[in-house]
Coordinates of C-alpha atoms in Angstrom, one line a residue:
X1 CA -2.4 20.1 -15.9
X2 CA -3.6 20.5 -12.2
X3 CA -7.2 21.4 -11.9
X4 CA -8.2 23.8 -9.3
X5 CA -11.3 24.4 -8.0
X6 CA -12.6 27.4 -6.0
X7 CA -12.6 27.0 -2.1
X8 CA -16.7 27.2 -2.2
X9 CA -16.9 24.2 -4.6
X10 CA -14.1 22.3 -3.2
X11 CA -15.8 22.2 0.3
X12 CA -18.9 20.8 -0.9
X13 CA -18.9 17.4 -3.3
X14 CA -22.0 18.8 -5.1
X15 CA -20.0 19.9 -8.4
X16 CA -18.9 17.9 -11.1
X17 CA -16.8 19.0 -14.0
X18 CA -16.4 19.0 -17.8
X19 CA -13.5 20.1 -19.7
X20 CA -11.7 20.4 -23.3
X21 CA -8.2 20.9 -22.6
X22 CA -6.0 22.6 -25.7
X23 CA -4.1 19.9 -27.2
X24 CA -1.0 21.9 -28.3
X25 CA 0.0 23.5 -24.8
X26 CA 0.0 23.1 -21.3
X27 CA -3.0 25.3 -19.6
X28 CA -5.7 26.9 -21.8
X29 CA -9.1 25.1 -23.0
X30 CA -12.7 25.5 -21.5
X31 CA -14.2 24.1 -18.3
X32 CA -17.9 23.8 -16.9
X33 CA -18.7 23.0 -13.2
X34 CA -22.2 21.7 -12.9
X35 CA -24.2 21.2 -10.0
X36 CA -25.5 17.9 -9.1
X37 CA -29.0 19.2 -9.4
X38 CA -28.2 19.8 -13.1
X39 CA -26.5 16.5 -14.1
X40 CA -24.6 16.4 -17.4
X41 CA -25.5 13.1 -19.2
X42 CA -23.1 13.4 -21.6
X43 CA -20.8 15.9 -23.6
X44 CA -18.6 16.3 -27.0
X45 CA -15.9 18.6 -27.7
X46 CA -14.1 20.2 -30.4
X47 CA -10.8 21.5 -30.5
X48 CA -8.6 22.4 -33.8
X49 CA -5.4 23.8 -31.6
X50 CA -7.1 27.2 -32.1
X51 CA -10.7 27.1 -30.8
X52 CA -12.2 24.8 -28.0
X53 CA -15.7 24.4 -27.7
X54 CA -17.5 22.1 -25.0
X55 CA -21.1 21.2 -25.5
X56 CA -22.9 19.4 -22.4
X57 CA -26.4 18.0 -22.6
X58 CA -28.7 18.0 -19.4
X59 CA -31.9 15.8 -19.8
X60 CA -33.2 17.2 -16.6
X61 CA -33.4 20.7 -17.8
X62 CA -33.9 19.9 -21.9
X63 CA -30.8 22.3 -22.7
X64 CA -27.4 22.3 -24.5
X65 CA -24.9 24.4 -22.3
X66 CA -21.9 25.1 -24.8
X67 CA -18.6 26.9 -23.2
X68 CA -16.5 28.4 -26.0
X69 CA -13.2 29.8 -26.5
X70 CA -12.1 31.9 -29.5
X71 CA -8.4 33.4 -29.4
X72 CA -8.5 37.2 -30.5
X73 CA -6.1 36.1 -33.5
X74 CA -8.4 33.2 -34.7
X75 CA -8.3 32.5 -38.3
X76 CA -11.7 33.0 -40.2
X77 CA -11.6 29.1 -40.9
X78 CA -11.0 27.7 -37.5
X79 CA -13.9 29.8 -36.1
X80 CA -16.1 28.7 -38.9
X81 CA -15.2 24.9 -38.5
X82 CA -16.4 25.4 -34.6
X83 CA -19.6 27.1 -35.2
X84 CA -20.2 24.3 -37.9
X85 CA -19.4 21.6 -35.2
X86 CA -21.8 23.1 -32.7
X87 CA -24.5 23.4 -35.5
X88 CA -24.2 19.8 -36.4
X89 CA -24.6 18.6 -32.8
X90 CA -27.7 21.0 -32.5
X91 CA -29.5 19.8 -35.3
X92 CA -29.8 16.6 -33.5
X93 CA -31.5 18.0 -30.5
X94 CA -34.1 20.2 -31.8
X95 CA -36.1 19.6 -28.5
X96 CA -33.6 21.2 -26.3
X97 CA -33.0 25.0 -25.5
X98 CA -29.3 25.9 -25.9
X99 CA -27.3 28.4 -23.9
X100 CA -23.8 29.6 -24.9
X101 CA -20.9 30.8 -22.6
X102 CA -17.6 31.7 -23.1
X103 CA -14.7 34.3 -24.2
X104 CA -15.3 34.9 -27.8
X105 CA -13.0 38.2 -28.2
X106 CA -15.1 40.5 -30.6
X107 CA -14.5 44.0 -29.1
X108 CA -15.6 45.4 -32.1
X109 CA -19.2 44.3 -31.7
X110 CA -21.7 46.8 -30.3
X111 CA -24.1 44.6 -28.2
X112 CA -26.6 47.5 -27.5
X113 CA -27.5 48.1 -31.3
X114 CA -25.8 44.9 -32.7
X115 CA -23.4 46.5 -35.2
X116 CA -20.0 45.8 -36.1
X117 CA -17.7 48.7 -35.4
X118 CA -15.0 50.0 -37.7
X119 CA -11.3 49.4 -36.8
X120 CA -10.6 46.0 -36.6
X121 CA -9.3 43.5 -39.2
X122 CA -11.3 41.8 -42.0
X123 CA -10.7 38.5 -40.4
X124 CA -12.2 39.5 -37.3
X125 CA -15.2 41.4 -39.2
X126 CA -15.9 38.3 -41.0
X127 CA -15.9 36.1 -38.0
X128 CA -18.1 38.6 -36.0
X129 CA -20.6 38.2 -39.1
X130 CA -20.4 34.5 -38.8
X131 CA -21.5 35.1 -35.2
X132 CA -24.4 37.1 -36.2
X133 CA -25.5 34.6 -38.8
X134 CA -25.1 31.7 -36.4
X135 CA -27.2 33.7 -33.8
X136 CA -29.7 34.3 -36.3
X137 CA -30.1 30.7 -37.7
X138 CA -30.5 29.6 -33.8
X139 CA -32.9 32.4 -32.9
X140 CA -30.1 33.3 -30.1
X141 CA -30.1 36.4 -28.1
X142 CA -27.0 37.8 -26.1
X143 CA -27.5 38.8 -22.7
X144 CA -24.3 40.6 -21.6
X145 CA -24.2 44.3 -22.3
X146 CA -21.5 45.8 -20.0
X147 CA -17.9 45.3 -20.3
X148 CA -16.1 42.1 -18.9
X149 CA -12.5 43.2 -19.7
X150 CA -11.3 47.0 -19.6
X151 CA -14.0 48.6 -21.6
X152 CA -14.9 45.5 -24.1
X153 CA -17.4 43.2 -23.6
X154 CA -15.3 39.9 -24.7
X155 CA -17.5 37.3 -22.8
X156 CA -21.0 36.5 -24.0
X157 CA -24.1 34.3 -22.9
X158 CA -26.3 33.5 -25.8
X159 CA -29.4 31.6 -25.5
X160 CA -32.5 30.7 -27.3
X161 CA -34.7 30.2 -24.2
X162 CA -37.2 33.1 -24.1
X163 CA -37.2 34.9 -20.7
X164 CA -34.6 32.8 -19.3
X165 CA -32.2 35.8 -17.8
X166 CA -33.3 38.3 -15.9
X167 CA -30.2 40.0 -14.7
X168 CA -26.6 40.2 -15.6
X169 CA -23.5 41.9 -13.5
X170 CA -20.0 42.0 -14.0
X171 CA -17.5 42.9 -11.1
X172 CA -13.9 43.0 -10.9
X173 CA -12.1 39.7 -9.3
X174 CA -8.3 39.3 -8.4
X175 CA -8.4 36.1 -9.8
X176 CA -8.6 37.1 -13.6
X177 CA -8.1 40.0 -16.0
X178 CA -11.6 39.6 -16.7
X179 CA -14.6 40.6 -14.6
X180 CA -16.8 38.2 -13.0
X181 CA -19.9 37.8 -14.5
X182 CA -23.3 36.9 -12.6
X183 CA -26.3 35.9 -14.4
X184 CA -29.6 35.5 -12.6
X185 CA -32.2 33.1 -14.4
X186 CA -36.1 33.7 -14.5
X187 CA -36.6 30.1 -13.3
X188 CA -35.0 26.7 -12.2
X189 CA -34.4 24.8 -15.2
X190 CA -34.0 21.9 -13.4
X191 CA -37.7 22.0 -12.0
X192 CA -40.4 20.7 -13.9
X193 CA -42.4 23.1 -16.3
X194 CA -45.7 23.6 -14.3
X195 CA -47.5 24.7 -17.5
X196 CA -47.5 21.1 -18.8
X197 CA -50.5 19.2 -17.4
X198 CA -49.6 15.8 -16.2
X199 CA -51.5 12.7 -17.9
X200 CA -54.4 11.7 -15.8
X201 CA -56.8 8.7 -17.1
X202 CA -60.2 8.8 -17.2
X203 CA -60.8 7.6 -13.6
X204 CA -58.9 10.0 -12.0
X205 CA -61.7 12.6 -11.9
X206 CA -64.7 11.8 -9.6
X207 CA -67.6 14.0 -8.7
X208 CA -67.8 13.8 -5.2
X209 CA -71.1 16.0 -5.1
X210 CA -72.9 13.0 -6.2
X211 CA -71.4 10.2 -4.1
X212 CA -73.7 7.3 -2.9
X213 CA -72.5 6.3 0.4
X214 CA -75.2 3.9 0.7
X215 CA -73.9 2.1 -2.2
X216 CA -70.5 2.3 -1.1
X217 CA -71.1 0.9 2.3
X218 CA -73.5 -2.2 0.6
X219 CA -70.4 -3.1 -1.5
X220 CA -67.9 -3.1 1.2
X221 CA -70.3 -5.3 3.5
X222 CA -70.2 -7.9 0.1
X223 CA -66.6 -8.2 0.2
X224 CA -65.3 -11.2 1.8
X225 CA -61.8 -10.3 3.3
X226 CA -60.9 -13.1 5.0
X227 CA -61.3 -15.1 1.5
X228 CA -59.1 -12.2 0.1
X229 CA -56.5 -12.7 3.0
X230 CA -56.3 -16.7 2.1
X231 CA -55.7 -16.5 -1.5
X232 CA -52.7 -14.2 -1.4
X233 CA -49.5 -13.9 0.6
X234 CA -49.6 -11.2 3.4
X235 CA -47.2 -9.0 1.5
X236 CA -49.6 -8.7 -1.5
X237 CA -52.7 -8.1 0.9
X238 CA -52.2 -4.5 1.2
X239 CA -52.2 -4.0 -2.7
X240 CA -55.2 -6.3 -3.2
X241 CA -57.1 -4.3 -0.8
X242 CA -56.2 -0.8 -2.0
X243 CA -57.6 -2.2 -5.7
X244 CA -60.9 -3.3 -4.2
X245 CA -61.4 -0.3 -2.3
X246 CA -60.5 1.8 -5.3
X247 CA -62.8 -0.3 -7.5
X248 CA -66.0 0.2 -4.9
X249 CA -65.4 4.0 -4.9
X250 CA -65.3 4.2 -8.5
X251 CA -68.5 2.4 -8.7
X252 CA -70.0 5.0 -5.8
X253 CA -68.7 8.0 -7.3
X254 CA -69.7 8.7 -11.0
X255 CA -67.0 10.2 -13.4
X256 CA -66.9 13.7 -13.6
X257 CA -68.7 15.1 -16.7
X258 CA -67.0 17.2 -19.3
X259 CA -68.6 20.7 -19.5
X260 CA -71.6 21.0 -21.8
X261 CA -70.0 22.6 -25.2
X262 CA -73.4 23.7 -26.3
X263 CA -74.1 26.2 -23.2
X264 CA -73.3 29.2 -25.6
X265 CA -76.2 28.0 -28.2
X266 CA -77.7 31.3 -27.9
X267 CA -74.7 33.0 -29.0
X268 CA -74.0 30.6 -31.6
X269 CA -77.5 30.9 -32.8
X270 CA -77.2 34.8 -33.3
X271 CA -73.6 34.5 -34.7
X272 CA -75.0 32.2 -37.8
X273 CA -77.8 34.7 -38.1
X274 CA -75.5 37.6 -38.1
X275 CA -73.5 35.9 -40.9
X276 CA -76.5 35.1 -43.1
X277 CA -77.5 38.6 -42.8
X278 CA -74.2 39.8 -43.8
X279 CA -74.5 37.8 -46.9
X280 CA -77.7 39.1 -47.9
X281 CA -76.5 42.6 -47.2
X282 CA -73.4 42.0 -49.6
X283 CA -75.7 40.5 -52.2
X284 CA -78.1 43.3 -52.1
X285 CA -75.1 46.0 -52.3
X286 CA -74.0 44.3 -55.7
X287 CA -77.6 44.3 -57.2
X288 CA -78.2 47.3 -58.7
X289 CA -81.9 47.2 -58.6
X290 CA -81.7 47.2 -54.6
X291 CA -83.1 50.1 -53.0
X292 CA -81.9 52.3 -50.1
X293 CA -84.5 51.2 -47.6
X294 CA -83.9 47.7 -48.1
X295 CA -79.9 48.2 -47.4
X296 CA -81.0 50.3 -44.5
X297 CA -83.7 47.5 -43.3
X298 CA -80.5 44.9 -43.5
X299 CA -78.3 47.0 -41.9
X300 CA -80.8 47.7 -38.7
X301 CA -81.4 43.8 -38.4
X302 CA -77.5 43.2 -38.2
X303 CA -77.3 46.2 -35.7
X304 CA -80.1 44.6 -33.8
X305 CA -78.4 40.8 -33.8
X306 CA -75.0 42.4 -32.7
X307 CA -76.7 44.0 -29.8
X308 CA -78.5 40.6 -28.8
X309 CA -75.1 38.8 -29.2
X310 CA -73.7 41.6 -26.6
X311 CA -76.9 40.9 -24.1
X312 CA -76.3 37.1 -24.2
X313 CA -72.6 37.1 -23.6
X314 CA -73.2 39.6 -20.8
X315 CA -76.0 37.3 -19.5
X316 CA -73.7 34.1 -19.6
X317 CA -70.8 36.2 -17.9
X318 CA -73.2 37.0 -15.3
X319 CA -74.5 33.5 -14.9
X320 CA -70.9 32.4 -14.4
X321 CA -70.1 35.1 -12.0
X322 CA -73.1 34.2 -9.8
X323 CA -72.6 30.2 -9.6
X324 CA -68.8 31.2 -8.5
X325 CA -70.4 33.5 -6.0
X326 CA -73.0 31.0 -4.8
X327 CA -70.2 28.1 -4.5
X328 CA -67.6 30.2 -2.3
X329 CA -68.3 28.2 0.6
X330 CA -69.5 24.9 -1.0
X331 CA -67.0 24.4 -3.3
X332 CA -63.9 26.8 -2.7
X333 CA -61.9 25.4 -5.8
X334 CA -64.4 26.3 -8.2
X335 CA -64.4 30.0 -7.1
X336 CA -60.4 30.2 -7.1
X337 CA -60.5 28.6 -10.7
X338 CA -63.1 31.2 -11.9
X339 CA -61.1 34.2 -10.2
X340 CA -58.1 33.0 -11.5
X341 CA -59.2 33.6 -15.2
X342 CA -59.1 37.1 -14.6
X343 CA -55.7 37.5 -13.1
X344 CA -53.3 39.8 -14.8
X345 CA -50.1 38.5 -13.3
X346 CA -49.3 35.0 -14.6
X347 CA -45.7 34.7 -13.7
X348 CA -44.0 35.3 -10.2
X349 CA -41.1 38.2 -9.8
X350 CA -37.9 36.0 -9.2
X351 CA -35.7 38.7 -8.0
X352 CA -35.5 42.7 -7.2
X353 CA -32.8 45.0 -6.0
X354 CA -33.1 47.0 -2.8
X355 CA -32.1 50.4 -2.1
X356 CA -28.7 49.2 -1.2
X357 CA -28.5 47.2 -4.6
X358 CA -28.7 44.1 -2.8
X359 CA -30.5 41.2 -4.5
X360 CA -33.7 39.9 -2.8
X361 CA -35.2 37.0 -3.4
X362 CA -37.3 36.3 -0.5
X363 CA -41.0 37.0 -1.4
X364 CA -41.7 39.0 1.5
X365 CA -38.7 41.5 0.9
X366 CA -40.0 41.6 -2.8
X367 CA -43.2 42.8 -1.6
X368 CA -42.1 45.3 0.7
X369 CA -39.9 46.9 -1.8
X370 CA -42.7 47.0 -4.4
X371 CA -44.9 48.4 -1.7
X372 CA -42.5 51.4 -0.9
X373 CA -41.9 51.9 -4.7
X374 CA -45.7 52.2 -5.3
X375 CA -46.3 54.5 -2.4
X376 CA -43.6 57.0 -3.4
X377 CA -45.7 58.0 -6.4
X378 CA -48.8 58.8 -4.3
X379 CA -49.4 62.1 -2.9
X380 CA -51.6 63.0 0.3
X381 CA -55.2 63.4 -1.0
X382 CA -55.9 66.1 1.8
X383 CA -52.6 67.8 1.1
X384 CA -53.4 71.6 -0.4
X385 CA -49.9 72.3 -1.5
X386 CA -48.6 69.4 -4.1
X387 CA -45.0 69.9 -5.7
X388 CA -44.4 68.8 -9.0
X389 CA -42.5 65.7 -9.5
X390 CA -38.7 66.1 -10.1
X391 CA -37.4 63.4 -12.5
X392 CA -33.6 62.9 -13.4
X393 CA -32.9 63.2 -16.9
X394 CA -32.0 59.7 -18.6
X395 CA -28.1 60.0 -19.5
X396 CA -28.0 58.6 -23.4
X397 CA -24.9 56.9 -24.7
X398 CA -25.6 57.6 -28.0
X399 CA -27.9 60.8 -28.6
X400 CA -30.3 61.1 -31.5
X401 CA -28.8 63.2 -34.5
X402 CA -30.3 64.5 -37.8
X403 CA -27.7 62.1 -39.7
X404 CA -29.3 59.1 -41.3

């Protein structure tokens, strides 16, 4: 069987192919083209002469990519065996995320409401139920909601990676009777996760505010560089010199101390006092001889402790803010770290559409689009006549009814 690549792929030697051919005929099967930035280190295949599946493992992205084809008239046993093969493979890769692509041929599934519509054969309905169970067992979500062939959504994209897909589009193509599906991801899966901190050793962090230049200069003058040159090869001398300089700098710069965990001792003391008063109040409420004045006194004491805790927390926040403001010039990193704690936006916007429905990934263009959008909802404060906003009614595909 001859393999034909798209022209855009054939012109560059940056793509590799993995495939699972149908064994009973010429043509058919599944094929995956992967870019060199997403290297496939191994793959397994399933072919029972009806359904085909290709499971590829990408170590850099920690992801299992599966391409699957299920014929429209596939027997229930064949599709069940295919899903079982995939489940067995995934069970040995619990630390990997999974992404499933392919033509599943389930026109009877409404993916907006995740229900099986009537009108299909019992075998197809049972196979659709198997797919729903498989998705539930592996925490998969389906992202393609628009038709991919005629009015049916046959091609699916399933994944258990949260927030992986941001946008999906399907456009007609002369190459196939199916539409060309384009999927936008929220991040590059090959890029390492910035949320995972690197593993630093104890000597990595040094307090440069308390360095001792005199001690460093004194230790440098004690080093006999000529003797070091003689005891090692010329190729090894730069490495030895770096080690000596590192040891001297570690001696002259003290280690950065961990933050004091008892800074909020006043808040902790008040918290313990509050718990004691609450226990006393609970016991007094259970005591039949306790007077109302005694209960009111305990409630007043608890209220005062709450007020003291509020003041202590506010004083601590004001102290930290004052420290950050004072170090704007002397230690800008400290101020930036403090300011980022109050940042509401933790993730960037990977992609937007402009007014002409073109995709924009340039940060400047995205900022301009958001600026125009936000500006459009504001009115002139000095204007005397402001018209009411006109909103187009939303078109409901399935209007609400009184039927249960």
